[in-house]
mmCIF file of C-alpha atoms in Angstrom:
data_model
loop_
_atom_site.group_PDB
_atom_site.id
_atom_site.type_symbol
_atom_site.label_atom_id
_atom_site.label_comp_id
_atom_site.label_asym_id
_atom_site.label_seq_id
_atom_site.Cartn_x
_atom_site.Cartn_y
_atom_site.Cartn_z
ATOM 1 C CA MET A 223 51.586 -128.477 -75.794
ATOM 2 C CA TYR A 224 49.282 -129.196 -72.836
ATOM 3 C CA ARG A 225 50.491 -131.855 -70.414
ATOM 4 C CA ASN A 226 48.225 -133.606 -67.937
ATOM 5 C CA THR A 227 48.563 -132.863 -64.258
ATOM 6 C CA ARG A 228 48.798 -135.761 -61.845
ATOM 7 C CA PHE A 229 45.168 -135.062 -60.906
ATOM 8 C CA ASN A 230 44.116 -135.511 -64.556
ATOM 9 C CA GLU A 231 46.090 -138.753 -64.719
ATOM 10 C CA LEU A 232 44.506 -139.940 -61.477
ATOM 11 C CA MET A 233 40.958 -139.333 -62.728
ATOM 12 C CA LYS A 234 41.564 -141.390 -65.893
ATOM 13 C CA GLY A 235 40.543 -144.381 -63.791
ATOM 14 C CA LEU A 236 36.976 -143.048 -63.636
ATOM 15 C CA PRO A 237 36.207 -141.222 -66.910
ATOM 16 C CA ARG A 238 33.891 -138.237 -66.745
ATOM 17 C CA GLY A 239 31.511 -139.653 -69.380
ATOM 18 C CA PHE A 240 31.101 -142.892 -67.435
ATOM 19 C CA PHE A 241 30.384 -141.050 -64.189
ATOM 20 C CA LYS A 242 27.912 -138.788 -66.048
ATOM 21 C CA LYS A 243 25.764 -141.844 -66.862
ATOM 22 C CA ILE A 244 25.620 -142.751 -63.178
ATOM 23 C CA SER A 245 24.986 -139.123 -62.277
ATOM 24 C CA ASP A 246 22.079 -138.888 -64.736
ATOM 25 C CA LYS A 247 20.594 -142.143 -63.442
ATOM 26 C CA HIS A 248 20.463 -140.724 -59.911
ATOM 27 C CA ASP A 249 19.575 -137.129 -60.930
ATOM 28 C CA LEU A 250 22.669 -135.673 -59.289
ATOM 29 C CA ASP A 251 22.602 -132.657 -61.599
ATOM 30 C CA LYS A 252 18.941 -131.859 -61.001
ATOM 31 C CA HIS A 253 18.722 -128.388 -59.427
ATOM 32 C CA SER A 254 22.528 -128.414 -59.402
ATOM 33 C CA LYS A 255 22.932 -124.606 -59.446
ATOM 34 C CA GLY A 256 25.988 -124.984 -61.659
ATOM 35 C CA PHE A 257 27.626 -127.516 -59.344
ATOM 36 C CA SER A 258 27.416 -130.924 -61.029
ATOM 37 C CA GLY A 259 27.892 -134.417 -59.645
ATOM 38 C CA TRP A 260 31.288 -134.486 -61.370
ATOM 39 C CA ASP A 261 32.275 -131.233 -59.629
ATOM 40 C CA GLN A 262 31.264 -132.834 -56.338
ATOM 41 C CA LEU A 263 33.288 -135.990 -57.021
ATOM 42 C CA ILE A 264 36.403 -134.001 -57.995
ATOM 43 C CA ALA A 265 36.123 -131.888 -54.837
ATOM 44 C CA MET A 266 35.716 -134.942 -52.601
ATOM 45 C CA VAL A 267 38.647 -136.798 -54.200
ATOM 46 C CA TYR A 268 40.754 -133.647 -53.744
ATOM 47 C CA SER A 269 39.699 -133.579 -50.094
ATOM 48 C CA GLN A 270 40.779 -137.206 -49.626
ATOM 49 C CA ILE A 271 44.177 -136.740 -51.279
ATOM 50 C CA ASN A 272 44.941 -133.522 -49.397
ATOM 51 C CA ASP A 273 43.489 -134.582 -46.039
ATOM 52 C CA CYS A 274 41.319 -131.467 -45.811
ATOM 53 C CA LYS A 275 40.190 -130.903 -42.230
ATOM 54 C CA SER A 276 37.265 -128.639 -43.088
ATOM 55 C CA LEU A 277 35.141 -127.354 -45.943
ATOM 56 C CA ARG A 278 36.879 -123.978 -45.600
ATOM 57 C CA GLU A 279 40.291 -125.625 -46.056
ATOM 58 C CA LEU A 280 39.003 -127.626 -49.032
ATOM 59 C CA GLU A 281 37.538 -124.507 -50.674
ATOM 60 C CA ALA A 282 40.697 -122.429 -50.216
ATOM 61 C CA GLY A 283 43.090 -125.133 -51.385
ATOM 62 C CA PHE A 284 41.086 -126.264 -54.388
ATOM 63 C CA ASN A 285 40.231 -122.760 -55.599
ATOM 64 C CA SER A 286 43.900 -121.719 -55.418
ATOM 65 C CA GLN A 287 44.502 -124.065 -58.371
ATOM 66 C CA GLY A 288 41.896 -122.464 -60.636
ATOM 67 C CA VAL A 289 44.168 -122.526 -63.699
ATOM 68 C CA HIS A 290 43.911 -126.341 -63.716
ATOM 69 C CA HIS A 291 40.139 -126.650 -63.274
ATOM 70 C CA TYR A 292 39.221 -126.418 -66.962
ATOM 71 C CA HIS A 293 41.128 -129.542 -67.977
ATOM 72 C CA LEU A 294 39.552 -131.452 -65.087
ATOM 73 C CA GLY A 295 36.118 -130.458 -66.357
ATOM 74 C CA THR A 296 35.296 -128.605 -63.168
ATOM 75 C CA ARG A 297 35.277 -125.130 -61.646
ATOM 76 C CA SER A 298 35.863 -123.299 -58.388
ATOM 77 C CA ILE A 299 33.715 -124.417 -55.485
ATOM 78 C CA LYS A 300 31.795 -122.774 -52.663
ATOM 79 C CA ARG A 301 31.848 -124.631 -49.386
ATOM 80 C CA SER A 302 28.158 -123.966 -48.762
ATOM 81 C CA THR A 303 27.263 -125.483 -52.156
ATOM 82 C CA LEU A 304 29.407 -128.563 -51.526
ATOM 83 C CA ALA A 305 27.948 -129.000 -48.034
ATOM 84 C CA ASP A 306 24.438 -128.799 -49.475
ATOM 85 C CA ALA A 307 25.264 -131.328 -52.227
ATOM 86 C CA ASN A 308 26.771 -133.801 -49.754
ATOM 87 C CA ALA A 309 23.758 -133.504 -47.483
ATOM 88 C CA LYS A 310 21.080 -133.883 -50.162
ATOM 89 C CA ARG A 311 22.384 -135.752 -53.211
ATOM 90 C CA ASN A 312 21.800 -139.486 -53.338
ATOM 91 C CA SER A 313 24.787 -141.322 -51.863
ATOM 92 C CA GLU A 314 23.801 -144.383 -53.930
ATOM 93 C CA ALA A 315 25.296 -142.681 -56.998
ATOM 94 C CA PHE A 316 28.710 -142.733 -55.324
ATOM 95 C CA ALA A 317 28.109 -146.298 -54.125
ATOM 96 C CA GLU A 318 27.413 -147.322 -57.737
ATOM 97 C CA ALA A 319 30.520 -145.526 -59.023
ATOM 98 C CA CYS A 320 32.530 -147.273 -56.316
ATOM 99 C CA SER A 321 31.088 -150.677 -57.313
ATOM 100 C CA ALA A 322 31.856 -150.079 -61.001
ATOM 101 C CA LEU A 323 35.438 -149.119 -60.182
ATOM 102 C CA MET A 324 35.862 -152.186 -57.962
ATOM 103 C CA ALA A 325 34.568 -154.427 -60.765
ATOM 104 C CA HIS A 326 37.062 -152.861 -63.179
ATOM 105 C CA VAL A 327 39.984 -153.372 -60.800
ATOM 106 C CA LYS A 328 38.906 -156.940 -60.062
ATOM 107 C CA GLY A 329 38.689 -157.672 -63.795
ATOM 108 C CA SER A 330 42.258 -156.481 -64.302
ATOM 109 C CA LEU A 331 43.429 -158.856 -61.556
ATOM 110 C CA LYS A 332 41.883 -161.955 -63.093
ATOM 111 C CA SER A 333 44.283 -161.864 -66.009
ATOM 112 C CA ASP A 334 47.209 -161.929 -63.572
ATOM 113 C CA VAL A 335 46.098 -164.605 -61.108
ATOM 114 C CA GLY A 336 43.964 -167.725 -60.973
ATOM 115 C CA ASP A 337 41.309 -168.409 -58.366
ATOM 116 C CA LEU A 338 41.244 -165.646 -55.787
ATOM 117 C CA LEU A 339 41.399 -165.638 -51.998
ATOM 118 C CA TYR A 340 38.845 -163.201 -50.599
ATOM 119 C CA LEU A 341 38.826 -161.749 -47.093
ATOM 120 C CA MET A 342 35.564 -160.536 -45.572
ATOM 121 C CA ASP A 343 35.027 -158.404 -42.477
ATOM 122 C CA SER A 344 33.486 -155.202 -41.156
ATOM 123 C CA SER A 345 34.774 -152.179 -39.266
ATOM 124 C CA PRO A 346 32.877 -149.658 -37.100
ATOM 125 C CA ILE A 347 32.808 -145.926 -37.826
ATOM 126 C CA PRO A 348 32.056 -144.216 -34.483
ATOM 127 C CA LEU A 349 29.848 -141.133 -34.841
ATOM 128 C CA LYS A 350 28.772 -139.318 -31.686
ATOM 129 C CA GLY A 351 27.875 -135.781 -30.793
ATOM 130 C CA LEU A 352 26.054 -132.829 -32.261
ATOM 131 C CA GLY A 353 24.623 -133.604 -35.692
ATOM 132 C CA TYR A 354 25.335 -137.335 -35.371
ATOM 133 C CA ASP A 355 23.218 -138.321 -32.370
ATOM 134 C CA ASP A 356 19.951 -137.479 -34.147
ATOM 135 C CA TRP A 357 20.360 -140.416 -36.528
ATOM 136 C CA THR A 358 22.881 -142.752 -34.856
ATOM 137 C CA LYS A 359 21.454 -143.246 -31.348
ATOM 138 C CA SER A 360 18.458 -145.337 -32.416
ATOM 139 C CA ASN A 361 20.526 -148.199 -33.845
ATOM 140 C CA LYS A 362 23.639 -148.111 -31.666
ATOM 141 C CA THR A 363 25.063 -151.262 -30.081
ATOM 142 C CA HIS A 364 27.044 -151.733 -26.870
ATOM 143 C CA ARG A 365 30.189 -151.465 -29.026
ATOM 144 C CA THR A 366 29.413 -148.740 -31.550
ATOM 145 C CA GLN A 367 27.264 -145.718 -32.243
ATOM 146 C CA GLY A 368 27.581 -144.679 -35.871
ATOM 147 C CA LEU A 369 27.908 -146.840 -38.976
ATOM 148 C CA LYS A 370 29.545 -150.092 -40.007
ATOM 149 C CA VAL A 371 31.554 -150.572 -43.208
ATOM 150 C CA HIS A 372 31.445 -154.106 -44.637
ATOM 151 C CA MET A 373 34.073 -155.157 -47.146
ATOM 152 C CA VAL A 374 35.409 -158.009 -49.255
ATOM 153 C CA THR A 375 39.039 -157.637 -50.309
ATOM 154 C CA VAL A 376 41.417 -159.638 -52.472
ATOM 155 C CA SER A 377 44.192 -161.017 -50.284
ATOM 156 C CA GLU A 378 47.783 -160.150 -51.279
ATOM 157 C CA HIS A 379 46.544 -157.140 -53.283
ATOM 158 C CA ASP A 380 44.694 -155.179 -50.556
ATOM 159 C CA LEU A 381 41.948 -154.364 -53.038
ATOM 160 C CA PRO A 382 38.285 -154.006 -52.080
ATOM 161 C CA VAL A 383 35.883 -155.716 -54.481
ATOM 162 C CA LYS A 384 32.661 -155.358 -52.457
ATOM 163 C CA VAL A 385 31.705 -152.594 -50.033
ATOM 164 C CA GLY A 386 28.568 -151.853 -48.060
ATOM 165 C CA ILE A 387 27.576 -149.410 -45.329
ATOM 166 C CA THR A 388 24.974 -150.332 -42.705
ATOM 167 C CA ALA A 389 23.878 -149.428 -39.210
ATOM 168 C CA PRO A 390 26.105 -151.031 -36.543
ATOM 169 C CA ASN A 391 23.277 -153.290 -35.333
ATOM 170 C CA VAL A 392 23.185 -155.135 -38.673
ATOM 171 C CA ASN A 393 24.906 -158.496 -38.194
ATOM 172 C CA ASP A 394 27.857 -159.234 -40.459
ATOM 173 C CA ILE A 395 26.180 -162.370 -41.777
ATOM 174 C CA GLU A 396 23.130 -160.380 -42.942
ATOM 175 C CA TRP A 397 25.370 -158.408 -45.276
ATOM 176 C CA GLY A 398 27.480 -161.457 -46.159
ATOM 177 C CA ARG A 399 24.464 -163.384 -47.460
ATOM 178 C CA GLN A 400 23.972 -160.718 -50.143
ATOM 179 C CA ILE A 401 27.397 -161.370 -51.704
ATOM 180 C CA GLU A 402 27.401 -163.295 -54.959
ATOM 181 C CA ILE A 403 29.655 -166.302 -54.398
ATOM 182 C CA GLU A 404 32.340 -166.832 -57.034
ATOM 183 C CA LYS A 405 33.002 -170.374 -58.226
ATOM 184 C CA GLY A 406 36.540 -171.552 -57.488
ATOM 185 C CA ALA A 407 37.252 -168.759 -55.009
ATOM 186 C CA THR A 408 38.165 -169.169 -51.342
ATOM 187 C CA TYR A 409 36.607 -166.987 -48.629
ATOM 188 C CA ALA A 410 38.474 -166.457 -45.348
ATOM 189 C CA ILE A 411 35.963 -165.209 -42.773
ATOM 190 C CA ASP A 412 35.713 -164.969 -38.997
ATOM 191 C CA LYS A 413 33.062 -166.572 -36.806
ATOM 192 C CA GLY A 414 30.824 -163.516 -37.095
ATOM 193 C CA TYR A 415 29.766 -165.123 -40.395
ATOM 194 C CA CYS A 416 28.830 -168.428 -38.758
ATOM 195 C CA ASP A 417 25.701 -169.574 -40.569
ATOM 196 C CA TYR A 418 25.655 -173.227 -41.579
ATOM 197 C CA ASN A 419 23.151 -172.648 -44.363
ATOM 198 C CA TRP A 420 25.307 -169.870 -45.805
ATOM 199 C CA TRP A 421 28.322 -172.160 -45.617
ATOM 200 C CA PHE A 422 26.265 -174.691 -47.545
ATOM 201 C CA GLU A 423 25.472 -172.067 -50.210
ATOM 202 C CA ILE A 424 29.204 -171.356 -50.608
ATOM 203 C CA ASP A 425 29.897 -175.078 -50.957
ATOM 204 C CA LYS A 426 27.056 -175.534 -53.446
ATOM 205 C CA ALA A 427 28.409 -172.638 -55.546
ATOM 206 C CA GLY A 428 31.729 -174.463 -55.975
ATOM 207 C CA ALA A 429 33.697 -172.154 -53.685
ATOM 208 C CA SER A 430 35.588 -172.775 -50.448
ATOM 209 C CA PHE A 431 35.326 -171.181 -47.024
ATOM 210 C CA VAL A 432 37.869 -171.118 -44.215
ATOM 211 C CA THR A 433 36.405 -169.926 -40.933
ATOM 212 C CA ARG A 434 35.986 -170.917 -37.284
ATOM 213 C CA PHE A 435 33.628 -173.238 -35.491
ATOM 214 C CA LYS A 436 31.708 -171.852 -32.555
ATOM 215 C CA LYS A 437 32.446 -173.481 -29.209
ATOM 216 C CA ASN A 438 29.064 -175.187 -29.004
ATOM 217 C CA ALA A 439 29.061 -176.621 -32.550
ATOM 218 C CA GLY A 440 27.565 -180.124 -32.361
ATOM 219 C CA VAL A 441 29.493 -182.424 -34.712
ATOM 220 C CA ASN A 442 30.438 -186.085 -35.005
ATOM 221 C CA VAL A 443 33.899 -187.149 -36.140
ATOM 222 C CA VAL A 444 33.594 -189.460 -39.165
ATOM 223 C CA GLY A 445 37.242 -189.613 -40.233
ATOM 224 C CA ASN A 446 40.776 -188.350 -39.671
ATOM 225 C CA TYR A 447 43.478 -186.957 -41.929
ATOM 226 C CA LEU A 448 47.079 -188.034 -41.478
ATOM 227 C CA ILE A 449 49.131 -185.226 -39.937
ATOM 228 C CA PRO A 450 52.721 -185.034 -41.291
ATOM 229 C CA GLU A 451 55.342 -185.275 -38.570
ATOM 230 C CA GLU A 452 56.928 -181.937 -39.489
ATOM 231 C CA VAL A 453 53.727 -180.023 -38.615
ATOM 232 C CA ASN A 454 52.336 -182.107 -35.751
ATOM 233 C CA GLU A 455 53.284 -179.460 -33.185
ATOM 234 C CA THR A 456 51.191 -176.900 -35.071
ATOM 235 C CA ILE A 457 48.337 -179.048 -36.411
ATOM 236 C CA LEU A 458 46.936 -180.910 -33.403
ATOM 237 C CA LYS A 459 43.957 -182.522 -35.152
ATOM 238 C CA ASP A 460 42.668 -182.766 -38.722
ATOM 239 C CA GLU A 461 39.226 -184.350 -38.731
ATOM 240 C CA LEU A 462 36.348 -185.021 -41.095
ATOM 241 C CA VAL A 463 33.095 -184.176 -39.299
ATOM 242 C CA GLU A 464 29.339 -183.998 -39.825
ATOM 243 C CA PHE A 465 26.736 -182.007 -37.927
ATOM 244 C CA LYS A 466 24.807 -183.953 -35.291
ATOM 245 C CA ASN A 467 21.449 -182.258 -35.700
ATOM 246 C CA LYS A 468 19.289 -181.438 -38.686
ATOM 247 C CA ARG A 469 17.518 -178.760 -36.614
ATOM 248 C CA PRO A 470 20.062 -177.393 -34.094
ATOM 249 C CA GLY A 471 18.228 -176.247 -30.978
ATOM 250 C CA GLY A 472 14.915 -177.063 -32.652
ATOM 251 C CA LYS A 473 15.311 -174.093 -34.997
ATOM 252 C CA ARG A 474 15.473 -173.898 -38.805
ATOM 253 C CA ILE A 475 16.803 -176.784 -40.877
ATOM 254 C CA ASN A 476 20.590 -177.008 -41.204
ATOM 255 C CA HIS A 477 21.092 -177.748 -44.913
ATOM 256 C CA TYR A 478 24.697 -178.739 -44.215
ATOM 257 C CA TYR A 479 23.411 -181.720 -42.236
ATOM 258 C CA GLY A 480 24.631 -184.949 -43.835
ATOM 259 C CA THR A 481 27.508 -183.305 -45.724
ATOM 260 C CA ALA A 482 31.051 -183.722 -44.412
ATOM 261 C CA LEU A 483 33.377 -180.830 -43.685
ATOM 262 C CA ARG A 484 36.748 -180.460 -42.032
ATOM 263 C CA ARG A 485 37.644 -179.458 -38.483
ATOM 264 C CA ILE A 486 41.302 -178.515 -38.007
ATOM 265 C CA THR A 487 42.724 -177.821 -34.548
ATOM 266 C CA VAL A 488 45.696 -175.444 -34.675
ATOM 267 C CA ALA A 489 48.020 -174.728 -31.754
ATOM 268 C CA ARG A 490 48.408 -171.090 -30.715
ATOM 269 C CA PRO A 491 51.589 -170.688 -28.626
ATOM 270 C CA ASP A 492 50.527 -167.194 -27.537
ATOM 271 C CA LYS A 493 47.122 -168.366 -26.244
ATOM 272 C CA ASP A 494 45.835 -171.013 -23.865
ATOM 273 C CA THR A 495 43.287 -172.416 -26.302
ATOM 274 C CA PRO A 496 43.837 -173.742 -29.840
ATOM 275 C CA LEU A 497 42.190 -172.348 -32.968
ATOM 276 C CA ILE A 498 39.373 -174.533 -34.345
ATOM 277 C CA ILE A 499 39.050 -174.056 -38.113
ATOM 278 C CA ALA A 500 36.011 -175.072 -40.152
ATOM 279 C CA THR A 501 36.323 -175.568 -43.904
ATOM 280 C CA ASN A 502 34.719 -177.391 -46.805
ATOM 281 C CA ASP A 503 38.125 -177.685 -48.520
ATOM 282 C CA LEU A 504 38.971 -181.377 -48.399
ATOM 283 C CA ASP A 505 42.032 -181.132 -50.665
ATOM 284 C CA ARG A 506 44.477 -178.549 -49.317
ATOM 285 C CA THR A 507 46.800 -179.531 -46.498
ATOM 286 C CA ALA A 508 45.894 -178.523 -42.961
ATOM 287 C CA ILE A 509 48.899 -176.211 -42.721
ATOM 288 C CA GLU A 510 47.884 -174.457 -45.969
ATOM 289 C CA LEU A 511 44.382 -173.892 -44.611
ATOM 290 C CA ALA A 512 45.770 -172.588 -41.318
ATOM 291 C CA GLU A 513 47.883 -170.102 -43.304
ATOM 292 C CA ILE A 514 44.824 -169.025 -45.289
ATOM 293 C CA TYR A 515 42.906 -168.290 -42.105
ATOM 294 C CA LYS A 516 45.899 -166.380 -40.773
ATOM 295 C CA LYS A 517 45.745 -164.150 -43.864
ATOM 296 C CA ARG A 518 42.290 -163.041 -42.747
ATOM 297 C CA TRP A 519 44.046 -160.525 -40.511
ATOM 298 C CA GLY A 520 45.038 -158.724 -43.695
ATOM 299 C CA ILE A 521 41.623 -157.112 -44.015
ATOM 300 C CA GLU A 522 41.812 -155.735 -40.480
ATOM 301 C CA LEU A 523 45.179 -154.187 -41.319
ATOM 302 C CA PHE A 524 43.654 -152.775 -44.514
ATOM 303 C CA PHE A 525 40.834 -151.113 -42.565
ATOM 304 C CA LYS A 526 43.456 -149.640 -40.251
ATOM 305 C CA TRP A 527 45.455 -148.346 -43.252
ATOM 306 C CA LEU A 528 42.370 -146.699 -44.748
ATOM 307 C CA LYS A 529 41.537 -144.947 -41.492
ATOM 308 C CA GLN A 530 45.110 -143.703 -41.099
ATOM 309 C CA ASN A 531 45.656 -142.506 -44.678
ATOM 310 C CA LEU A 532 42.228 -141.440 -45.958
ATOM 311 C CA LYS A 533 39.362 -139.508 -44.419
ATOM 312 C CA ILE A 534 36.895 -141.992 -42.939
ATOM 313 C CA LYS A 535 37.197 -141.020 -39.274
ATOM 314 C CA LYS A 536 36.441 -137.290 -39.356
ATOM 315 C CA PHE A 537 33.791 -135.930 -41.677
ATOM 316 C CA LEU A 538 33.049 -132.714 -43.544
ATOM 317 C CA GLY A 539 29.299 -133.137 -43.002
ATOM 318 C CA ARG A 540 27.336 -134.644 -40.133
ATOM 319 C CA ASN A 541 24.185 -136.045 -41.689
ATOM 320 C CA GLU A 542 24.023 -139.685 -42.796
ATOM 321 C CA ASN A 543 24.102 -138.955 -46.517
ATOM 322 C CA ALA A 544 27.198 -136.744 -46.274
ATOM 323 C CA VAL A 545 29.036 -139.339 -44.183
ATOM 324 C CA LYS A 546 28.247 -142.123 -46.654
ATOM 325 C CA ILE A 547 29.360 -140.019 -49.638
ATOM 326 C CA GLN A 548 32.677 -139.327 -47.901
ATOM 327 C CA ILE A 549 33.235 -143.027 -47.148
ATOM 328 C CA TYR A 550 32.460 -144.061 -50.729
ATOM 329 C CA THR A 551 34.691 -141.329 -52.171
ATOM 330 C CA ALA A 552 37.503 -142.458 -49.849
ATOM 331 C CA ILE A 553 37.321 -145.946 -51.362
ATOM 332 C CA ILE A 554 36.994 -144.494 -54.876
ATOM 333 C CA THR A 555 40.137 -142.456 -54.190
ATOM 334 C CA TYR A 556 42.026 -145.530 -52.992
ATOM 335 C CA LEU A 557 41.077 -147.430 -56.153
ATOM 336 C CA LEU A 558 42.051 -144.496 -58.375
ATOM 337 C CA VAL A 559 45.422 -144.290 -56.622
ATOM 338 C CA HIS A 560 45.889 -148.048 -57.123
ATOM 339 C CA LEU A 561 45.171 -147.730 -60.865
ATOM 340 C CA TYR A 562 47.479 -144.700 -61.142
ATOM 341 C CA HIS A 563 50.174 -146.597 -59.239
ATOM 342 C CA LYS A 564 49.865 -149.593 -61.568
ATOM 343 C CA ARG A 565 49.531 -147.575 -64.795
ATOM 344 C CA HIS A 566 52.685 -145.588 -64.107
ATOM 345 C CA GLY A 567 54.720 -148.605 -63.010
ATOM 346 C CA GLN A 568 55.421 -147.183 -59.570
ATOM 347 C CA GLN A 569 57.891 -149.300 -57.588
ATOM 348 C CA GLU A 570 57.309 -147.811 -54.147
ATOM 349 C CA VAL A 571 54.455 -148.793 -51.818
ATOM 350 C CA ILE A 572 51.084 -147.223 -52.537
ATOM 351 C CA ARG A 573 51.316 -144.921 -49.512
ATOM 352 C CA ILE A 574 54.328 -143.174 -51.090
ATOM 353 C CA THR A 575 52.322 -142.701 -54.289
ATOM 354 C CA LEU A 576 49.578 -141.137 -52.167
ATOM 355 C CA VAL A 577 52.108 -138.788 -50.553
ATOM 356 C CA THR A 578 53.487 -137.835 -53.988
ATOM 357 C CA LEU A 579 49.997 -137.004 -55.205
ATOM 358 C CA LYS A 580 49.312 -134.947 -52.100
ATOM 359 C CA THR A 581 52.422 -132.818 -52.543
ATOM 360 C CA ALA A 582 52.228 -132.466 -56.338
ATOM 361 C CA LEU A 583 48.624 -133.147 -57.362
ATOM 362 C CA PHE A 584 48.459 -130.267 -59.849
ATOM 363 C CA GLN A 585 52.012 -130.665 -61.126
ATOM 364 C CA ARG A 586 52.626 -131.782 -64.713
ATOM 365 C CA PRO A 587 55.212 -134.592 -64.405
ATOM 366 C CA GLU A 588 56.506 -134.344 -67.990
ATOM 367 C CA ILE A 589 57.138 -130.612 -67.678
ATOM 368 C CA GLU A 590 58.786 -131.071 -64.281
ATOM 369 C CA GLU A 591 61.030 -133.816 -65.706
ATOM 370 C CA TYR A 592 61.921 -131.541 -68.647
ATOM 371 C CA ARG A 593 62.806 -128.688 -66.246
ATOM 372 C CA ILE A 594 65.019 -130.969 -64.131
ATOM 373 C CA ARG A 595 66.769 -132.343 -67.231
ATOM 374 C CA LYS A 596 67.444 -128.851 -68.623
ATOM 375 C CA LYS A 597 68.751 -127.648 -65.253
ATOM 376 C CA LYS A 598 71.097 -130.632 -65.125
ATOM 377 C CA GLU A 599 72.352 -129.873 -68.668
ATOM 378 C CA TRP A 600 72.834 -126.203 -67.732
ATOM 379 C CA ASP A 601 74.760 -127.105 -64.567
ATOM 380 C CA GLU A 602 76.993 -129.467 -66.571
ATOM 381 C CA MET A 603 77.671 -126.740 -69.142
ATOM 382 C CA LEU A 604 78.590 -124.214 -66.411
ATOM 383 C CA SER A 605 80.882 -126.777 -64.815
ATOM 384 C CA LEU A 606 82.587 -127.381 -68.178
ATOM 385 C CA GLN A 607 83.011 -123.636 -68.775
ATOM 386 C CA ARG A 608 84.589 -123.177 -65.346
ATOM 387 C CA GLY A 609 86.972 -126.015 -66.168
ATOM 388 C CA LEU A 610 87.977 -124.364 -69.468
ATOM 389 C CA ALA A 611 88.501 -121.005 -67.762
ATOM 390 C CA LEU A 612 91.057 -122.596 -65.480
#
């Protein structure tokens, strides 16, 4: 009887038939030369799991497991064909597959938890040198030359639910405005997303935001919350405020003008200045809201984890399309590993699951378990026989 390899089990999270619909929509298989979009996806996921440093390494490693290709619905690869596919095939197909997988994972969470806490941030992907400079120099900033990955994650679960890739000179708020706000959710964001009209849109949608005021924010205090004695060394002020100006600096209308929000001043023992939190949540306690903002650091740690454990720092191809495909397939791989981890009831942290997959991706777990069990029975029988001989 055929038993699935771990790779087969991993890919159950993104069925071939489902990906084929996306592939057909974006014409991935047009002029494919026998190398389909599915073949490309399998190769790129393999590369992520096995941390392949080059196309040559990917080709050699993947092709050495040819006996398992049939059941994955794929075939041996040529590095030149994969390089050509990554350079020319529409990266939006992989972006769409990534979005569909994120929606699926998010849907499975909603049955487990109530209203979600979302974290939003971006992280630079530096890209300099031969092959990169041709397309990254024109939109570089003083901080970064390359690309910027924007992301919304679910706090506590370290799961991305929205991802975008832009040039580094695209402001975070420009991408943030495109996100569909979810009623009842809370968004923890840094001051790079400071846009009063966007805050107003979040409030109007029935969601909450927890962020920071800019230093020059013009507000009037219209009320104060009572600060419990047990937290008065941490929460210095808890105020109800309104914006002073309908047109700050004579610019566009501030739609939040006339609507109250909260300004919470939080002591930071490790810094000279306190943290000034802005929120439209008038119900939670100040200490709860301070803790929510503190959780925002979780997304920065998640970006760091991705860069350390998957391939989004060094790339197999140097044109923009190839880089984007590799970033999207890195996130697809993470989501597939999460689903595999959950489906198989793994108790260890997800990084250990990733290591297990790397070392035994083409192993059939049931057969391996059977072999171990039989060896144990054989060893016990030999031990018993030796005992009888004595």
